mmCIF file of C-alpha atoms in Angstrom:
data_model
loop_
_atom_site.group_PDB
_atom_site.id
_atom_site.type_symbol
_atom_site.label_atom_id
_atom_site.label_comp_id
_atom_site.label_asym_id
_atom_site.label_seq_id
_atom_site.Cartn_x
_atom_site.Cartn_y
_atom_site.Cartn_z
ATOM 1 C CA GLY A 14 -14.484 -131.692 -60.723
ATOM 2 C CA HIS A 15 -16.347 -134.086 -59.513
ATOM 3 C CA SER A 16 -16.547 -134.790 -56.049
ATOM 4 C CA VAL A 17 -16.433 -139.047 -55.880
ATOM 5 C CA ILE A 18 -18.086 -141.588 -53.673
ATOM 6 C CA LYS A 19 -15.229 -144.724 -52.548
ATOM 7 C CA TYR A 20 -17.103 -148.345 -52.614
ATOM 8 C CA THR A 21 -15.365 -151.881 -50.952
ATOM 9 C CA PRO A 22 -15.552 -154.316 -53.215
ATOM 10 C CA LEU A 23 -17.771 -157.404 -51.898
ATOM 11 C CA LEU A 24 -15.827 -160.212 -53.441
ATOM 12 C CA LYS A 25 -11.709 -157.556 -52.941
ATOM 13 C CA GLU A 26 -10.904 -157.054 -56.609
ATOM 14 C CA GLN A 27 -11.222 -153.898 -57.651
ATOM 15 C CA LEU A 28 -11.237 -153.128 -61.386
ATOM 16 C CA ILE A 29 -11.769 -149.764 -63.590
ATOM 17 C CA HIS A 30 -12.409 -150.881 -67.508
ATOM 18 C CA PRO A 31 -10.638 -149.599 -70.147
ATOM 19 C CA ALA A 32 -13.771 -147.352 -71.271
ATOM 20 C CA LEU A 33 -13.943 -146.342 -68.209
ATOM 21 C CA GLN A 34 -10.630 -145.191 -67.414
ATOM 22 C CA ARG A 35 -11.035 -143.105 -70.653
ATOM 23 C CA LEU A 36 -13.942 -141.338 -69.697
ATOM 24 C CA LEU A 37 -11.912 -140.484 -66.207
ATOM 25 C CA ASP A 38 -9.343 -138.604 -67.770
ATOM 26 C CA HIS A 39 -10.644 -137.519 -69.779
ATOM 27 C CA ARG A 40 -12.287 -135.808 -67.058
ATOM 28 C CA ARG A 41 -9.904 -135.709 -64.838
ATOM 29 C CA GLY A 42 -11.836 -138.494 -62.226
ATOM 30 C CA ARG A 43 -10.299 -141.078 -60.017
ATOM 31 C CA ILE A 44 -12.397 -143.875 -59.278
ATOM 32 C CA ALA A 45 -12.797 -146.807 -57.261
ATOM 33 C CA VAL A 46 -15.647 -149.921 -58.886
ATOM 34 C CA THR A 47 -17.595 -152.954 -57.101
ATOM 35 C CA VAL A 48 -17.021 -155.526 -58.698
ATOM 36 C CA LEU A 49 -20.720 -158.027 -58.542
ATOM 37 C CA ALA A 50 -22.504 -158.339 -61.487
ATOM 38 C CA ALA A 51 -21.578 -155.612 -63.421
ATOM 39 C CA THR A 52 -19.568 -152.737 -62.495
ATOM 40 C CA VAL A 53 -20.942 -149.805 -60.766
ATOM 41 C CA VAL A 54 -19.413 -146.283 -60.978
ATOM 42 C CA VAL A 55 -21.580 -143.572 -58.934
ATOM 43 C CA LEU A 56 -20.675 -140.406 -59.183
ATOM 44 C CA PHE A 57 -22.354 -137.360 -57.483
ATOM 45 C CA LEU A 58 -22.502 -134.263 -60.157
ATOM 46 C CA SER A 59 -24.294 -131.091 -61.051
ATOM 47 C CA LEU A 60 -27.764 -132.481 -62.727
ATOM 48 C CA ARG A 61 -26.467 -130.099 -65.895
ATOM 49 C CA GLY A 62 -23.336 -132.560 -66.500
ATOM 50 C CA ILE A 63 -25.300 -135.658 -66.384
ATOM 51 C CA ALA A 64 -26.471 -135.815 -69.910
ATOM 52 C CA GLY A 65 -22.477 -134.914 -70.830
ATOM 53 C CA VAL A 66 -21.402 -137.790 -68.644
ATOM 54 C CA TYR A 67 -22.830 -139.944 -69.793
ATOM 55 C CA THR A 68 -22.527 -139.008 -73.731
ATOM 56 C CA ASP A 69 -18.955 -139.177 -72.816
ATOM 57 C CA PHE A 70 -19.189 -142.529 -72.018
ATOM 58 C CA LEU A 71 -20.827 -144.220 -74.827
ATOM 59 C CA TRP A 72 -18.100 -141.688 -76.747
ATOM 60 C CA PHE A 73 -15.451 -143.311 -75.085
ATOM 61 C CA GLY A 74 -16.491 -146.801 -74.170
ATOM 62 C CA SER A 75 -17.478 -148.133 -77.585
ATOM 63 C CA VAL A 76 -17.988 -151.389 -74.845
ATOM 64 C CA GLY A 77 -21.025 -152.211 -75.448
ATOM 65 C CA ARG A 78 -24.171 -152.272 -73.537
ATOM 66 C CA SER A 79 -25.076 -150.414 -70.701
ATOM 67 C CA SER A 80 -27.212 -148.381 -68.437
ATOM 68 C CA VAL A 81 -27.842 -144.982 -67.144
ATOM 69 C CA TRP A 82 -30.024 -144.491 -63.759
ATOM 70 C CA THR A 83 -30.598 -140.609 -62.588
ATOM 71 C CA GLY A 84 -32.602 -139.897 -59.415
ATOM 72 C CA ILE A 85 -30.864 -141.275 -55.875
ATOM 73 C CA LEU A 86 -30.622 -138.334 -54.069
ATOM 74 C CA GLY A 87 -30.563 -135.814 -56.278
ATOM 75 C CA ALA A 88 -28.032 -135.421 -58.868
ATOM 76 C CA ARG A 89 -26.165 -139.048 -58.510
ATOM 77 C CA ILE A 90 -26.028 -141.047 -61.516
ATOM 78 C CA ALA A 91 -25.274 -144.786 -61.821
ATOM 79 C CA ILE A 92 -23.660 -146.222 -64.976
ATOM 80 C CA ASP A 93 -23.580 -150.590 -64.818
ATOM 81 C CA VAL A 94 -21.149 -151.893 -67.078
ATOM 82 C CA ALA A 95 -21.407 -155.899 -68.641
ATOM 83 C CA ARG A 96 -17.845 -156.861 -68.475
ATOM 84 C CA PRO A 97 -16.209 -159.703 -69.954
ATOM 85 C CA ASP A 98 -15.210 -161.365 -67.066
ATOM 86 C CA ARG A 99 -17.805 -160.945 -64.576
ATOM 87 C CA ARG A 100 -18.145 -162.834 -61.354
ATOM 88 C CA ALA A 101 -21.916 -163.947 -59.793
ATOM 89 C CA VAL A 102 -22.735 -163.464 -55.589
ATOM 90 C CA SER A 103 -23.894 -166.463 -54.919
ATOM 91 C CA PHE A 104 -26.237 -167.564 -52.122
ATOM 92 C CA ALA A 105 -23.468 -169.368 -50.660
ATOM 93 C CA GLU A 106 -21.075 -166.403 -49.963
ATOM 94 C CA LEU A 107 -24.268 -164.970 -48.080
ATOM 95 C CA ARG A 108 -24.680 -167.887 -46.584
ATOM 96 C CA ARG A 109 -22.793 -167.230 -42.872
ATOM 97 C CA MET A 110 -23.786 -162.994 -43.541
ATOM 98 C CA LEU A 111 -27.293 -163.288 -42.372
ATOM 99 C CA PRO A 112 -28.368 -162.804 -39.385
ATOM 100 C CA ARG A 113 -29.565 -165.327 -36.280
ATOM 101 C CA PRO A 114 -32.889 -166.620 -36.041
ATOM 102 C CA ASP A 115 -34.880 -165.446 -32.526
ATOM 103 C CA PRO A 116 -35.940 -169.488 -30.785
ATOM 104 C CA LEU A 117 -39.502 -168.117 -30.292
ATOM 105 C CA LEU A 118 -40.949 -165.642 -33.081
ATOM 106 C CA GLY A 119 -37.568 -166.607 -36.481
ATOM 107 C CA ASN A 120 -36.384 -164.057 -38.078
ATOM 108 C CA SER A 121 -38.755 -162.140 -40.740
ATOM 109 C CA ARG A 122 -36.340 -160.250 -42.101
ATOM 110 C CA MET A 123 -36.034 -161.293 -46.244
ATOM 111 C CA LEU A 124 -32.862 -161.320 -48.037
ATOM 112 C CA VAL A 125 -32.932 -158.822 -51.631
ATOM 113 C CA GLY A 126 -29.779 -158.530 -52.241
ATOM 114 C CA VAL A 127 -26.275 -157.062 -51.956
ATOM 115 C CA ASP A 128 -26.381 -153.132 -52.421
ATOM 116 C CA ILE A 129 -22.340 -151.324 -54.191
ATOM 117 C CA ASP A 130 -20.447 -151.303 -50.769
ATOM 118 C CA GLY A 131 -20.982 -154.869 -50.283
ATOM 119 C CA ARG A 132 -23.525 -154.615 -47.271
ATOM 120 C CA LEU A 133 -26.617 -157.546 -47.671
ATOM 121 C CA VAL A 134 -29.949 -155.338 -48.074
ATOM 122 C CA PHE A 135 -32.854 -157.130 -47.107
ATOM 123 C CA ILE A 136 -36.843 -156.015 -46.252
ATOM 124 C CA ASP A 137 -38.556 -156.455 -43.625
ATOM 125 C CA LEU A 138 -41.962 -158.935 -43.692
ATOM 126 C CA ALA A 139 -44.110 -157.578 -40.891
ATOM 127 C CA GLN A 140 -43.272 -154.098 -41.295
ATOM 128 C CA PRO A 141 -46.601 -152.911 -43.082
ATOM 129 C CA GLN A 142 -44.516 -151.400 -46.552
ATOM 130 C CA HIS A 143 -42.687 -154.541 -46.638
ATOM 131 C CA CYS A 144 -45.594 -156.743 -45.893
ATOM 132 C CA HIS A 145 -45.933 -158.240 -48.697
ATOM 133 C CA VAL A 146 -43.846 -158.402 -52.347
ATOM 134 C CA ARG A 147 -44.637 -157.885 -56.250
ATOM 135 C CA VAL A 148 -40.730 -159.430 -58.563
ATOM 136 C CA VAL A 149 -40.931 -157.745 -61.963
ATOM 137 C CA GLY A 150 -38.446 -158.898 -64.590
ATOM 138 C CA THR A 151 -37.865 -160.212 -68.619
ATOM 139 C CA ALA A 152 -37.260 -164.739 -68.931
ATOM 140 C CA GLY A 153 -33.425 -164.981 -67.737
ATOM 141 C CA SER A 154 -33.080 -161.774 -66.116
ATOM 142 C CA GLY A 155 -32.441 -163.373 -62.821
ATOM 143 C CA LYS A 156 -36.310 -164.122 -60.887
ATOM 144 C CA SER A 157 -36.578 -167.394 -60.188
ATOM 145 C CA SER A 158 -33.195 -166.933 -58.827
ATOM 146 C CA TRP A 159 -34.147 -164.449 -56.902
ATOM 147 C CA MET A 160 -37.279 -165.916 -55.211
ATOM 148 C CA ARG A 161 -34.929 -168.868 -54.386
ATOM 149 C CA ALA A 162 -32.410 -166.630 -52.254
ATOM 150 C CA ALA A 163 -35.300 -164.668 -50.671
ATOM 151 C CA SER A 164 -36.864 -168.216 -49.192
ATOM 152 C CA ALA A 165 -33.518 -169.645 -48.641
ATOM 153 C CA SER A 166 -32.626 -166.537 -46.749
ATOM 154 C CA LEU A 167 -34.907 -166.961 -44.842
ATOM 155 C CA VAL A 168 -35.126 -171.108 -44.595
ATOM 156 C CA GLU A 169 -31.545 -170.359 -43.190
ATOM 157 C CA THR A 170 -32.891 -168.709 -40.129
ATOM 158 C CA ASN A 171 -36.193 -170.302 -38.837
ATOM 159 C CA THR A 172 -37.105 -173.503 -38.004
ATOM 160 C CA PRO A 173 -40.179 -175.144 -39.272
ATOM 161 C CA ALA A 174 -41.758 -174.043 -35.816
ATOM 162 C CA THR A 175 -41.457 -170.893 -36.832
ATOM 163 C CA LEU A 176 -41.664 -170.102 -41.250
ATOM 164 C CA ARG A 177 -43.257 -172.406 -43.671
ATOM 165 C CA LEU A 178 -44.009 -171.848 -47.530
ATOM 166 C CA GLY A 179 -46.226 -171.773 -49.495
ATOM 167 C CA LEU A 180 -44.836 -172.755 -53.227
ATOM 168 C CA ILE A 181 -46.986 -171.987 -56.189
ATOM 169 C CA ASP A 182 -44.889 -173.293 -59.578
ATOM 170 C CA PRO A 183 -46.822 -172.648 -62.847
ATOM 171 C CA LYS A 184 -43.538 -173.624 -64.719
ATOM 172 C CA ARG A 185 -42.288 -176.724 -62.559
ATOM 173 C CA ASN A 186 -38.804 -175.458 -62.475
ATOM 174 C CA GLY A 187 -38.466 -173.456 -59.965
ATOM 175 C CA PHE A 188 -38.426 -175.012 -56.179
ATOM 176 C CA THR A 189 -37.745 -178.336 -58.376
ATOM 177 C CA ALA A 190 -35.858 -179.248 -54.607
ATOM 178 C CA TRP A 191 -37.281 -178.247 -52.083
ATOM 179 C CA ARG A 192 -40.245 -180.840 -52.810
ATOM 180 C CA ALA A 193 -39.427 -182.687 -49.122
ATOM 181 C CA SER A 194 -38.466 -179.430 -47.019
ATOM 182 C CA PRO A 195 -40.220 -179.301 -43.525
ATOM 183 C CA PHE A 196 -40.775 -176.046 -44.526
ATOM 184 C CA LEU A 197 -43.289 -176.688 -46.434
ATOM 185 C CA TRP A 198 -46.918 -174.825 -45.513
ATOM 186 C CA ALA A 199 -48.823 -177.187 -48.223
ATOM 187 C CA PRO A 200 -46.776 -179.664 -51.271
ATOM 188 C CA ILE A 201 -45.516 -177.532 -53.596
ATOM 189 C CA VAL A 202 -48.568 -176.038 -56.557
ATOM 190 C CA HIS A 203 -48.407 -176.777 -59.895
ATOM 191 C CA PRO A 204 -51.953 -175.316 -61.165
ATOM 192 C CA ASP A 205 -52.707 -177.865 -63.698
ATOM 193 C CA GLU A 206 -52.861 -180.370 -61.826
ATOM 194 C CA THR A 207 -53.797 -178.223 -58.198
ATOM 195 C CA SER A 208 -55.643 -176.184 -57.305
ATOM 196 C CA ALA A 209 -53.794 -172.877 -56.863
ATOM 197 C CA LEU A 210 -57.233 -171.641 -55.405
ATOM 198 C CA GLU A 211 -57.451 -173.849 -53.178
ATOM 199 C CA VAL A 212 -53.405 -173.514 -51.622
ATOM 200 C CA LEU A 213 -54.848 -169.478 -50.958
ATOM 201 C CA THR A 214 -59.055 -170.496 -49.839
ATOM 202 C CA GLY A 215 -56.632 -172.339 -47.073
ATOM 203 C CA LEU A 216 -54.694 -169.789 -46.279
ATOM 204 C CA ILE A 217 -57.805 -166.828 -45.649
ATOM 205 C CA GLU A 218 -58.822 -169.558 -43.473
ATOM 206 C CA GLU A 219 -55.692 -170.339 -41.487
ATOM 207 C CA MET A 220 -55.396 -165.446 -41.353
ATOM 208 C CA GLU A 221 -58.784 -165.477 -40.606
ATOM 209 C CA SER A 222 -58.752 -168.600 -37.071
ATOM 210 C CA ARG A 223 -55.258 -166.273 -36.747
ATOM 211 C CA TYR A 224 -57.368 -162.905 -35.417
ATOM 212 C CA ARG A 225 -59.931 -165.278 -33.206
ATOM 213 C CA ARG A 226 -57.312 -166.527 -31.782
ATOM 214 C CA MET A 227 -55.346 -162.316 -31.443
ATOM 215 C CA ALA A 228 -58.711 -161.218 -30.789
ATOM 216 C CA GLU A 229 -59.311 -163.245 -27.250
ATOM 217 C CA LEU A 230 -55.661 -162.835 -26.310
ATOM 218 C CA GLU A 231 -55.879 -159.066 -26.922
ATOM 219 C CA VAL A 232 -53.080 -158.781 -29.374
ATOM 220 C CA ASP A 233 -52.728 -157.191 -32.995
ATOM 221 C CA ASP A 234 -49.949 -158.894 -34.745
ATOM 222 C CA LEU A 235 -48.009 -162.420 -35.166
ATOM 223 C CA VAL A 236 -45.458 -161.479 -32.915
ATOM 224 C CA GLY A 237 -48.101 -160.353 -30.055
ATOM 225 C CA LEU A 238 -49.751 -163.805 -30.396
ATOM 226 C CA VAL A 239 -46.822 -165.813 -30.019
ATOM 227 C CA ARG A 240 -45.673 -163.786 -27.111
ATOM 228 C CA ARG A 241 -48.122 -164.593 -25.162
ATOM 229 C CA GLU A 242 -48.865 -167.804 -26.520
ATOM 230 C CA ARG A 243 -45.326 -168.450 -25.559
ATOM 231 C CA ARG A 244 -44.659 -170.624 -28.340
ATOM 232 C CA PRO A 245 -44.258 -170.768 -32.005
ATOM 233 C CA THR A 246 -46.975 -169.934 -34.798
ATOM 234 C CA PRO A 247 -45.190 -169.754 -38.155
ATOM 235 C CA ARG A 248 -45.236 -166.913 -40.726
ATOM 236 C CA ILE A 249 -45.983 -168.588 -43.540
ATOM 237 C CA VAL A 250 -44.898 -167.060 -46.674
ATOM 238 C CA CYS A 251 -46.244 -168.049 -49.920
ATOM 239 C CA ALA A 252 -44.600 -167.663 -53.129
ATOM 240 C CA CYS A 253 -45.468 -168.040 -56.538
ATOM 241 C CA ASP A 254 -43.075 -167.647 -59.585
ATOM 242 C CA GLU A 255 -45.221 -167.071 -62.518
ATOM 243 C CA TYR A 256 -47.888 -164.977 -61.377
ATOM 244 C CA ALA A 257 -49.177 -163.346 -65.082
ATOM 245 C CA ASP A 258 -48.974 -167.708 -66.243
ATOM 246 C CA LEU A 259 -51.472 -168.522 -62.657
ATOM 247 C CA VAL A 260 -54.202 -166.023 -63.580
ATOM 248 C CA THR A 261 -54.415 -166.527 -67.717
ATOM 249 C CA THR A 262 -54.717 -170.588 -67.366
ATOM 250 C CA SER A 263 -57.123 -170.499 -64.976
ATOM 251 C CA ASP A 264 -61.218 -171.678 -64.793
ATOM 252 C CA GLU A 265 -60.412 -169.544 -61.302
ATOM 253 C CA ARG A 266 -59.185 -166.298 -62.273
ATOM 254 C CA GLN A 267 -61.745 -164.640 -60.727
ATOM 255 C CA GLU A 268 -61.516 -166.029 -56.793
ATOM 256 C CA VAL A 269 -57.937 -165.943 -57.437
ATOM 257 C CA GLU A 270 -57.509 -162.914 -58.001
ATOM 258 C CA GLU A 271 -60.539 -161.911 -55.318
ATOM 259 C CA ALA A 272 -58.188 -164.428 -52.529
ATOM 260 C CA ILE A 273 -55.169 -162.517 -53.589
ATOM 261 C CA ALA A 274 -56.155 -159.541 -52.785
ATOM 262 C CA ARG A 275 -58.159 -160.512 -49.673
ATOM 263 C CA LEU A 276 -54.418 -161.420 -48.691
ATOM 264 C CA GLY A 277 -52.813 -158.507 -49.173
ATOM 265 C CA ALA A 278 -54.952 -156.281 -47.613
ATOM 266 C CA LYS A 279 -55.631 -158.581 -43.942
ATOM 267 C CA ALA A 280 -52.791 -161.234 -44.044
ATOM 268 C CA ARG A 281 -49.926 -159.266 -42.698
ATOM 269 C CA ALA A 282 -50.708 -159.071 -39.002
ATOM 270 C CA ALA A 283 -51.393 -162.543 -38.994
ATOM 271 C CA GLY A 284 -47.940 -163.440 -40.658
ATOM 272 C CA ILE A 285 -49.013 -164.649 -44.291
ATOM 273 C CA HIS A 286 -46.771 -162.785 -46.638
ATOM 274 C CA LEU A 287 -47.096 -162.529 -50.957
ATOM 275 C CA VAL A 288 -44.616 -162.634 -52.867
ATOM 276 C CA LEU A 289 -45.610 -162.836 -56.445
ATOM 277 C CA ALA A 290 -43.392 -162.092 -59.388
ATOM 278 C CA THR A 291 -44.150 -161.726 -62.816
ATOM 279 C CA GLN A 292 -42.426 -161.126 -65.542
ATOM 280 C CA THR A 293 -45.964 -159.244 -67.382
ATOM 281 C CA PRO A 294 -47.060 -155.972 -64.656
ATOM 282 C CA ARG A 295 -48.960 -154.639 -66.977
ATOM 283 C CA ARG A 296 -52.814 -153.448 -65.637
ATOM 284 C CA GLU A 297 -54.529 -156.981 -66.126
ATOM 285 C CA ILE A 298 -52.526 -158.199 -64.335
ATOM 286 C CA ILE A 299 -51.462 -156.531 -61.333
ATOM 287 C CA GLY A 300 -54.622 -154.566 -61.394
ATOM 288 C CA GLY A 301 -55.286 -152.159 -59.322
ATOM 289 C CA THR A 302 -56.140 -152.808 -56.174
ATOM 290 C CA ILE A 303 -53.684 -156.211 -55.732
ATOM 291 C CA LYS A 304 -50.540 -154.176 -56.463
ATOM 292 C CA ALA A 305 -51.682 -151.516 -53.568
ATOM 293 C CA ASN A 306 -51.591 -154.078 -52.184
ATOM 294 C CA LEU A 307 -48.660 -155.543 -52.672
ATOM 295 C CA PRO A 308 -46.860 -152.253 -50.962
ATOM 296 C CA THR A 309 -42.544 -153.259 -52.232
ATOM 297 C CA CYS A 310 -41.654 -154.257 -56.022
ATOM 298 C CA VAL A 311 -38.145 -155.501 -56.526
ATOM 299 C CA GLY A 312 -37.786 -154.932 -60.571
ATOM 300 C CA LEU A 313 -35.462 -156.808 -62.106
ATOM 301 C CA ARG A 314 -34.271 -156.364 -65.769
ATOM 302 C CA VAL A 315 -37.501 -155.142 -68.227
ATOM 303 C CA SER A 316 -38.832 -154.705 -71.653
ATOM 304 C CA SER A 317 -38.987 -151.725 -71.699
ATOM 305 C CA GLU A 318 -38.876 -147.632 -70.721
ATOM 306 C CA THR A 319 -43.674 -148.051 -70.238
ATOM 307 C CA GLU A 320 -42.809 -151.354 -67.762
ATOM 308 C CA ALA A 321 -40.967 -150.055 -65.890
ATOM 309 C CA LYS A 322 -42.847 -147.391 -65.224
ATOM 310 C CA ILE A 323 -45.655 -149.140 -64.029
ATOM 311 C CA ILE A 324 -43.473 -151.153 -61.451
ATOM 312 C CA GLU A 325 -42.636 -147.594 -60.766
ATOM 313 C CA THR A 326 -38.886 -148.296 -61.157
ATOM 314 C CA PRO A 327 -37.753 -146.056 -64.080
ATOM 315 C CA GLY A 328 -33.716 -147.506 -65.613
ATOM 316 C CA ALA A 329 -34.995 -150.761 -65.106
ATOM 317 C CA GLU A 330 -35.461 -151.308 -68.340
ATOM 318 C CA LEU A 331 -31.637 -151.024 -68.631
ATOM 319 C CA LEU A 332 -30.257 -153.010 -66.397
ATOM 320 C CA LEU A 333 -27.912 -155.478 -67.285
ATOM 321 C CA GLY A 334 -30.177 -159.005 -66.650
ATOM 322 C CA ASN A 335 -27.627 -160.875 -64.544
ATOM 323 C CA GLY A 336 -29.749 -159.835 -61.258
ATOM 324 C CA ASP A 337 -29.338 -156.608 -60.829
ATOM 325 C CA LEU A 338 -32.141 -155.403 -59.509
ATOM 326 C CA LEU A 339 -33.695 -152.243 -58.582
ATOM 327 C CA LEU A 340 -36.081 -152.036 -54.481
ATOM 328 C CA ARG A 341 -38.797 -149.852 -54.258
ATOM 329 C CA SER A 342 -40.775 -149.245 -51.126
ATOM 330 C CA ILE A 343 -40.296 -145.770 -49.776
ATOM 331 C CA GLY A 344 -38.817 -143.344 -51.501
ATOM 332 C CA ALA A 345 -36.605 -143.481 -54.449
ATOM 333 C CA PRO A 346 -35.006 -147.018 -55.356
ATOM 334 C CA ARG A 347 -31.828 -148.512 -54.222
ATOM 335 C CA ARG A 348 -29.896 -150.433 -57.040
ATOM 336 C CA LEU A 349 -28.962 -153.662 -55.694
ATOM 337 C CA GLN A 350 -27.387 -156.980 -57.457
ATOM 338 C CA GLY A 351 -29.740 -160.487 -56.350
ATOM 339 C CA ALA A 352 -28.154 -162.925 -54.643
ATOM 340 C CA LEU A 353 -28.090 -166.341 -57.511
ATOM 341 C CA LEU A 354 -29.283 -169.997 -56.340
ATOM 342 C CA ALA A 355 -29.701 -172.017 -59.079
ATOM 343 C CA ALA A 356 -32.223 -174.808 -59.556
ATOM 344 C CA GLY A 357 -31.154 -177.675 -58.216
ATOM 345 C CA ARG A 358 -27.883 -176.437 -56.746
ATOM 346 C CA GLU A 359 -29.272 -176.091 -53.767
ATOM 347 C CA SER A 360 -27.447 -177.799 -51.289
ATOM 348 C CA PRO A 361 -29.266 -180.791 -48.870
ATOM 349 C CA GLU A 362 -28.936 -178.820 -45.602
ATOM 350 C CA LEU A 363 -30.636 -176.091 -47.356
ATOM 351 C CA VAL A 364 -34.131 -177.643 -48.401
ATOM 352 C CA ALA A 365 -34.141 -180.477 -45.938
ATOM 353 C CA SER A 366 -32.909 -178.565 -43.172
ATOM 354 C CA GLY A 367 -34.874 -177.442 -39.016
#
């Protein structure tokens, strides 16, 4: 027999897909499944048994697209099965579960998604391993929704005194409801109208100004600066919803890439962070220097195994493309479900909070 882990579902429902039931009957097992964007089944097997279970699943299932993801905790295997009655994990459901902010320091923890136990998973932008983020996924995989939900999680747990957002939106549909938000560090940038380089140059100037203040006060980072000055200095998160489009259409590509590389290398301690999303993770788009300085990767569904290898999230090409993702930082990737926050569906309280 196989040992089985039983998970508590986020949405208080349990369902065994008929194909899974046939598979489990065949292997004389029992399992509870989590209702997220897809049914997630996790078994502990001998390494020799993984290929057999997946083959059995496809044989017994006849359920269309499924995915297999291996390598977590050695011999752990996850099988995602598309369900006809899927329910999204909406950001509105998660708002009450977000952390409470510190009135002076704010909150540096950004929501990534929900794990298969129904727990919220965050990354702390103040930590070196999470200070800058790459977000990769094909069109329609949930990339823009993830960007909005991640930004909204920060807005919900800060004030304009402790957080500012720099939003670069080449597609013009990523942050349409945020135009009047008091959290904006600068007006939303549409590169065909406003130079993104101006915003990035402004961030570099702000970074250097903060480092001069920190040197005078003999502190190492933004937290030390705020505590010594006893007044807030906002953490700045610069989010670009389609980095590939930005650099391939810009007449200032070299200067933009140099600014991104400089911010990636130096800006963390000053409390300035980059979140770059792209459909195209090729090396000619995100070069080695930029990749090395953006240590965290959120991998949604990508178009090929080659792209999954580039972003070091094996199995991302087999995700279902409904906001399901692999979080890669230190160690093995983690399988999460991103929160849904559709464009234009942000509550007035959210985009005008503060």
